[in-house]
Amino acid sequence: MFIGMRIFKTAVAVAISVYLGILINLDSPFFAAIAALITLQGNLVDSFSMAKYRLLGTVFGGGFGLMGATLAWSNPLMIGLGIGVIIFLANKLKWNKAIPIASIVYVSIMLVEGSSIYYSLHRVLDTSVGIAVAVIVNMAIYRPYSRDRVMKVSIDLVEKFRRTIKLFLCTKDDLCMTAVEKELAVLEAELPALKKEARMHIYRAEDGIDFEAVKEQFDALYQNLSMLAAMGHGLQLKTEMVQRLEDLYGLELNPGRNLSDKDIVFNYHLEIALDLLCQLKKTFNLPIHEKQTAEG
């Protein structure tokens, strides 16, 4: 069974957090381990964001809990009221992601027996250790950039679109878009993190690729292929299109005669699809022409 890099790094971060917790005699290495587990995300942007809200929520909930414990709000009614205030204030401050941890810390302080100040300070310390370890591990071991993932997905998409078009023209099978739809969904999910990476100057883009424009080209390509899929097989190709497909893919097809309006529309969408595919190949420095292969 293959163990992914994120699984490996999470295990390392948790182990280090527990070890450090024992070494420096933290009040509860458990909370350091939980902080590391939650903070270590699939990319640096999400890790930084999770670290920020985890620490913010701990401090906010700890401070509010300390105030509540000092004022003896330890009855269920006041605890519930306090949770409501925390949620209200966090929403006002746009700290929505900090609400769960702030609420948990608040309730734990309100219910703890002993010094509330001691408990509050140690929760912040425990959490800080776990957060710091997770961020350092994520940066030190195979640093995960969203841009790398977007680049890989984009190149995979170009290949999947190429194969989809070729199989559709070479066979009588329906145009299957499942593979490209899955990759497009991954690309859509990764683009927000990519934008945050750019704003935070986490990476330096040297290739000058505009992935927003790339995504628009992929969407346009998908739309044109969807039109071809709806029109189906049995349509005739114009002479220029036959020549282009031979040059691009080595396909030996016969041109049609007396093309109908439907044939003309089919050729129109196919031409746009090929133009977009060629543009994307140029963007990623992929070969424009290819030899016909047995696998299609």
CSV table of C-alpha atoms in Angstrom, one decimal:
chain,number,residue,atom,x,y,z
A,1,MET,CA,0.0,0.0,0.0
A,2,PHE,CA,1.4,3.4,-1.0
A,3,ILE,CA,1.7,6.0,1.8
A,4,GLY,CA,1.3,9.5,0.5
A,5,MET,CA,3.7,12.3,1.4
A,6,ARG,CA,1.0,14.2,3.5
A,7,ILE,CA,0.4,11.1,5.6
A,8,PHE,CA,4.1,10.6,6.2
A,9,LYS,CA,4.6,14.3,7.1
A,10,THR,CA,1.6,14.3,9.4
A,11,ALA,CA,2.9,11.2,11.2
A,12,VAL,CA,6.3,12.9,11.6
A,13,ALA,CA,4.8,16.2,12.8
A,14,VAL,CA,2.7,14.4,15.4
A,15,ALA,CA,5.6,12.3,16.6
A,16,ILE,CA,7.9,15.3,17.0
A,17,SER,CA,5.2,17.3,18.8
A,18,VAL,CA,4.6,14.6,21.3
A,19,TYR,CA,8.4,14.1,21.8
A,20,LEU,CA,8.9,17.9,22.3
A,21,GLY,CA,6.0,18.0,24.7
A,22,ILE,CA,7.6,15.3,26.8
A,23,LEU,CA,11.0,16.8,26.5
A,24,ILE,CA,10.1,20.3,27.6
A,25,ASN,CA,7.5,19.0,30.1
A,26,LEU,CA,4.4,20.5,28.4
A,27,ASP,CA,1.2,20.3,30.5
A,28,SER,CA,-0.4,18.1,27.8
A,29,PRO,CA,1.5,16.9,24.7
A,30,PHE,CA,-1.9,15.6,23.6
A,31,PHE,CA,-3.0,19.2,22.6
A,32,ALA,CA,0.3,19.8,20.8
A,33,ALA,CA,-0.2,16.6,18.8
A,34,ILE,CA,-3.8,17.6,17.9
A,35,ALA,CA,-2.6,21.0,16.8
A,36,ALA,CA,0.1,19.5,14.5
A,37,LEU,CA,-2.4,17.0,13.1
A,38,ILE,CA,-4.9,19.8,12.1
A,39,THR,CA,-2.3,22.3,11.0
A,40,LEU,CA,-0.5,20.1,8.5
A,41,GLN,CA,-2.4,20.5,5.2
A,42,GLY,CA,-1.9,19.6,1.6
A,43,ASN,CA,-0.3,22.9,0.7
A,44,LEU,CA,1.5,25.7,2.4
A,45,VAL,CA,-1.3,28.3,2.1
A,46,ASP,CA,-3.8,26.0,3.9
A,47,SER,CA,-1.2,25.2,6.5
A,48,PHE,CA,-0.5,28.8,7.2
A,49,SER,CA,-4.2,29.6,7.3
A,50,MET,CA,-5.0,26.7,9.7
A,51,ALA,CA,-2.1,27.7,11.9
A,52,LYS,CA,-3.3,31.2,12.1
A,53,TYR,CA,-6.9,30.3,13.0
A,54,ARG,CA,-5.9,27.5,15.3
A,55,LEU,CA,-3.6,29.8,17.4
A,56,LEU,CA,-6.1,32.7,17.1
A,57,GLY,CA,-9.0,30.5,18.3
A,58,THR,CA,-6.9,29.2,21.2
A,59,VAL,CA,-5.9,32.6,22.4
A,60,PHE,CA,-9.4,34.1,21.9
A,61,GLY,CA,-11.2,31.2,23.6
A,62,GLY,CA,-8.6,31.1,26.3
A,63,GLY,CA,-8.9,34.8,27.1
A,64,PHE,CA,-12.7,34.7,27.0
A,65,GLY,CA,-12.7,31.5,29.2
A,66,LEU,CA,-10.3,33.1,31.7
A,67,MET,CA,-12.6,36.1,32.0
A,68,GLY,CA,-15.6,33.9,32.4
A,69,ALA,CA,-14.0,31.7,35.0
A,70,THR,CA,-12.8,34.8,36.9
A,71,LEU,CA,-16.4,36.1,37.0
A,72,ALA,CA,-17.7,32.6,38.1
A,73,TRP,CA,-19.7,31.9,34.9
A,74,SER,CA,-19.3,28.2,35.4
A,75,ASN,CA,-23.0,27.3,35.3
A,76,PRO,CA,-24.5,25.7,32.1
A,77,LEU,CA,-26.6,28.7,31.3
A,78,MET,CA,-23.6,31.1,31.4
A,79,ILE,CA,-21.4,28.7,29.4
A,80,GLY,CA,-24.0,28.5,26.7
A,81,LEU,CA,-24.4,32.3,26.7
A,82,GLY,CA,-20.6,32.6,26.4
A,83,ILE,CA,-20.5,30.4,23.4
A,84,GLY,CA,-23.0,32.6,21.7
A,85,VAL,CA,-21.0,35.7,22.4
A,86,ILE,CA,-17.8,34.0,21.1
A,87,ILE,CA,-19.5,33.0,17.8
A,88,PHE,CA,-21.0,36.5,17.4
A,89,LEU,CA,-17.7,38.3,18.0
A,90,ALA,CA,-15.8,35.9,15.8
A,91,ASN,CA,-18.2,36.4,12.9
A,92,LYS,CA,-18.0,40.1,13.3
A,93,LEU,CA,-14.2,39.9,13.2
A,94,LYS,CA,-14.3,37.5,10.3
A,95,TRP,CA,-12.6,34.8,12.3
A,96,ASN,CA,-15.1,32.1,11.3
A,97,LYS,CA,-12.5,29.4,11.1
A,98,ALA,CA,-11.4,30.1,14.6
A,99,ILE,CA,-14.9,29.5,16.1
A,100,PRO,CA,-14.7,25.7,16.7
A,101,ILE,CA,-11.3,25.8,18.6
A,102,ALA,CA,-12.2,29.0,20.4
A,103,SER,CA,-15.4,27.4,21.7
A,104,ILE,CA,-13.7,24.2,22.7
A,105,VAL,CA,-11.0,26.0,24.7
A,106,TYR,CA,-13.6,28.3,26.3
A,107,VAL,CA,-15.7,25.4,27.5
A,108,SER,CA,-12.7,23.4,28.7
A,109,ILE,CA,-11.5,26.3,30.8
A,110,MET,CA,-15.0,26.9,32.2
A,111,LEU,CA,-15.2,23.3,33.3
A,112,VAL,CA,-11.6,22.7,34.5
A,113,GLU,CA,-10.9,22.4,38.2
A,114,GLY,CA,-8.0,24.4,39.5
A,115,SER,CA,-6.2,27.5,38.2
A,116,SER,CA,-7.9,28.9,35.1
A,117,ILE,CA,-4.8,31.1,34.4
A,118,TYR,CA,-2.5,28.1,34.4
A,119,TYR,CA,-4.8,26.0,32.2
A,120,SER,CA,-5.3,28.9,29.7
A,121,LEU,CA,-1.6,29.6,29.3
A,122,HIS,CA,-0.7,26.0,28.9
A,123,ARG,CA,-3.3,25.4,26.2
A,124,VAL,CA,-1.8,28.3,24.2
A,125,LEU,CA,1.7,26.9,24.8
A,126,ASP,CA,0.7,23.3,23.8
A,127,THR,CA,-1.1,24.5,20.7
A,128,SER,CA,1.8,26.8,19.7
A,129,VAL,CA,4.3,23.9,19.8
A,130,GLY,CA,2.1,21.7,17.6
A,131,ILE,CA,1.5,24.5,15.1
A,132,ALA,CA,5.2,25.4,14.9
A,133,VAL,CA,6.2,21.8,14.3
A,134,ALA,CA,3.6,21.2,11.6
A,135,VAL,CA,4.5,24.3,9.7
A,136,ILE,CA,8.3,23.6,9.9
A,137,VAL,CA,7.8,19.9,8.8
A,138,ASN,CA,5.5,20.9,5.9
A,139,MET,CA,8.1,23.4,4.7
A,140,ALA,CA,11.2,21.2,5.3
A,141,ILE,CA,10.0,17.9,3.8
A,142,TYR,CA,8.9,18.1,0.1
A,143,ARG,CA,7.5,21.6,0.4
A,144,PRO,CA,4.0,21.4,-1.2
A,145,TYR,CA,3.2,24.2,-3.7
A,146,SER,CA,-0.3,24.4,-5.2
A,147,ARG,CA,1.4,25.7,-8.3
A,148,ASP,CA,3.2,22.4,-8.8
A,149,ARG,CA,-0.1,20.5,-8.4
A,150,VAL,CA,-1.9,22.9,-10.8
A,151,MET,CA,1.0,22.5,-13.4
A,152,LYS,CA,0.8,18.7,-13.2
A,153,VAL,CA,-3.0,18.6,-13.4
A,154,SER,CA,-2.9,21.0,-16.4
A,155,ILE,CA,-0.4,18.9,-18.3
A,156,ASP,CA,-2.4,15.8,-17.6
A,157,LEU,CA,-5.5,17.5,-18.8
A,158,VAL,CA,-3.9,18.4,-22.1
A,159,GLU,CA,-3.0,14.8,-22.6
A,160,LYS,CA,-6.5,13.6,-21.7
A,161,PHE,CA,-8.1,16.1,-24.0
A,162,ARG,CA,-5.8,15.0,-26.8
A,163,ARG,CA,-6.6,11.3,-26.3
A,164,THR,CA,-10.3,12.0,-26.0
A,165,ILE,CA,-10.4,13.9,-29.4
A,166,LYS,CA,-8.3,11.2,-31.1
A,167,LEU,CA,-10.4,8.3,-29.8
A,168,PHE,CA,-13.6,10.0,-30.8
A,169,LEU,CA,-12.3,10.5,-34.4
A,170,CYS,CA,-10.7,7.1,-34.7
A,171,THR,CA,-13.5,5.0,-33.3
A,172,LYS,CA,-17.3,5.0,-33.2
A,173,ASP,CA,-17.3,5.1,-29.4
A,174,ASP,CA,-19.2,7.9,-27.7
A,175,LEU,CA,-17.0,10.9,-26.6
A,176,CYS,CA,-16.3,10.1,-22.9
A,177,MET,CA,-15.6,13.2,-20.9
A,178,THR,CA,-15.4,11.5,-17.4
A,179,ALA,CA,-11.6,11.7,-17.2
A,180,VAL,CA,-11.3,15.4,-18.2
A,181,GLU,CA,-14.2,16.3,-15.9
A,182,LYS,CA,-12.4,14.8,-12.9
A,183,GLU,CA,-9.2,16.7,-13.7
A,184,LEU,CA,-11.1,19.9,-14.3
A,185,ALA,CA,-12.7,19.6,-10.9
A,186,VAL,CA,-9.2,19.2,-9.3
A,187,LEU,CA,-7.9,22.3,-11.2
A,188,GLU,CA,-11.0,24.3,-10.0
A,189,ALA,CA,-10.3,23.3,-6.4
A,190,GLU,CA,-6.6,24.2,-6.5
A,191,LEU,CA,-6.8,27.6,-8.2
A,192,PRO,CA,-7.9,29.5,-5.1
A,193,ALA,CA,-4.8,28.2,-3.2
A,194,LEU,CA,-2.7,29.1,-6.1
A,195,LYS,CA,-3.9,32.7,-6.0
A,196,LYS,CA,-3.2,32.9,-2.3
A,197,GLU,CA,0.3,31.6,-3.0
A,198,ALA,CA,0.9,34.4,-5.5
A,199,ARG,CA,-0.4,37.1,-3.1
A,200,MET,CA,1.8,35.7,-0.3
A,201,HIS,CA,4.9,35.5,-2.6
A,202,ILE,CA,5.4,31.9,-1.5
A,203,TYR,CA,6.8,30.9,-5.0
A,204,ARG,CA,8.4,32.8,-7.8
A,205,ALA,CA,6.8,32.0,-11.2
A,206,GLU,CA,9.5,32.0,-13.9
A,207,ASP,CA,7.5,30.5,-16.7
A,208,GLY,CA,4.9,33.3,-17.0
A,209,ILE,CA,2.0,31.0,-17.2
A,210,ASP,CA,-1.4,32.6,-16.5
A,211,PHE,CA,-3.4,29.7,-15.0
A,212,GLU,CA,-6.6,31.8,-15.0
A,213,ALA,CA,-6.3,32.0,-18.8
A,214,VAL,CA,-5.4,28.4,-19.0
A,215,LYS,CA,-8.5,27.4,-17.0
A,216,GLU,CA,-10.7,29.5,-19.4
A,217,GLN,CA,-9.1,27.7,-22.4
A,218,PHE,CA,-9.8,24.3,-20.8
A,219,ASP,CA,-13.4,25.3,-20.1
A,220,ALA,CA,-13.8,26.4,-23.7
A,221,LEU,CA,-12.3,23.2,-25.0
A,222,TYR,CA,-14.6,21.2,-22.8
A,223,GLN,CA,-17.6,23.1,-24.1
A,224,ASN,CA,-16.7,22.5,-27.8
A,225,LEU,CA,-16.1,18.9,-27.2
A,226,SER,CA,-19.4,18.6,-25.5
A,227,MET,CA,-21.0,20.0,-28.7
A,228,LEU,CA,-19.1,17.3,-30.7
A,229,ALA,CA,-20.3,14.6,-28.3
A,230,ALA,CA,-23.9,15.8,-28.7
A,231,MET,CA,-23.7,15.7,-32.5
A,232,GLY,CA,-22.2,12.2,-32.5
A,233,HIS,CA,-20.5,10.2,-35.3
A,234,GLY,CA,-21.2,9.9,-39.0
A,235,LEU,CA,-20.5,13.5,-39.9
A,236,GLN,CA,-18.3,14.5,-42.8
A,237,LEU,CA,-15.0,16.4,-42.5
A,238,LYS,CA,-13.9,19.2,-44.8
A,239,THR,CA,-10.7,18.8,-46.8
A,240,GLU,CA,-8.8,21.3,-44.7
A,241,MET,CA,-9.8,19.5,-41.5
A,242,VAL,CA,-8.7,16.1,-42.9
A,243,GLN,CA,-5.3,17.6,-43.8
A,244,ARG,CA,-4.9,19.2,-40.4
A,245,LEU,CA,-5.7,15.9,-38.5
A,246,GLU,CA,-3.2,14.1,-40.7
A,247,ASP,CA,-0.5,16.7,-39.8
A,248,LEU,CA,-1.4,16.8,-36.1
A,249,TYR,CA,-2.1,13.2,-35.4
A,250,GLY,CA,-1.2,11.2,-38.4
A,251,LEU,CA,-4.8,10.2,-38.9
A,252,GLU,CA,-5.8,9.1,-42.4
A,253,LEU,CA,-9.4,10.2,-42.9
A,254,ASN,CA,-11.5,10.8,-46.0
A,255,PRO,CA,-12.9,14.3,-46.7
A,256,GLY,CA,-16.6,14.6,-47.2
A,257,ARG,CA,-18.5,15.9,-50.2
A,258,ASN,CA,-21.5,18.3,-50.2
A,259,LEU,CA,-21.2,19.1,-46.5
A,260,SER,CA,-24.6,19.7,-44.8
A,261,ASP,CA,-25.2,22.5,-42.3
A,262,LYS,CA,-24.7,20.0,-39.5
A,263,ASP,CA,-21.3,18.9,-41.0
A,264,ILE,CA,-20.2,22.5,-41.2
A,265,VAL,CA,-21.1,23.1,-37.5
A,266,PHE,CA,-19.3,19.9,-36.6
A,267,ASN,CA,-16.1,21.1,-38.4
A,268,TYR,CA,-16.4,24.5,-36.8
A,269,HIS,CA,-16.4,23.1,-33.2
A,270,LEU,CA,-13.7,20.6,-34.0
A,271,GLU,CA,-11.5,23.4,-35.4
A,272,ILE,CA,-12.0,25.5,-32.3
A,273,ALA,CA,-11.2,22.5,-30.1
A,274,LEU,CA,-8.0,21.8,-32.1
A,275,ASP,CA,-6.9,25.4,-31.9
A,276,LEU,CA,-7.4,25.5,-28.2
A,277,LEU,CA,-5.5,22.2,-27.7
A,278,CYS,CA,-2.6,23.5,-29.8
A,279,GLN,CA,-2.5,26.7,-27.8
A,280,LEU,CA,-2.4,24.7,-24.5
A,281,LYS,CA,0.4,22.5,-25.9
A,282,LYS,CA,2.4,25.6,-26.7
A,283,THR,CA,1.8,27.1,-23.2
A,284,PHE,CA,3.2,24.0,-21.6
A,285,ASN,CA,5.9,23.4,-24.2
A,286,LEU,CA,4.4,20.1,-25.3
A,287,PRO,CA,4.9,18.7,-28.9
A,288,ILE,CA,2.2,20.0,-31.3
A,289,HIS,CA,2.4,17.1,-33.8
A,290,GLU,CA,2.6,13.5,-33.0
A,291,LYS,CA,2.9,10.1,-34.7
A,292,GLN,CA,0.0,7.8,-34.7
A,293,THR,CA,0.4,5.2,-32.0
A,294,ALA,CA,-1.2,1.9,-31.3
A,295,GLU,CA,-2.7,3.0,-28.0
A,296,GLY,CA,-4.4,6.0,-29.6
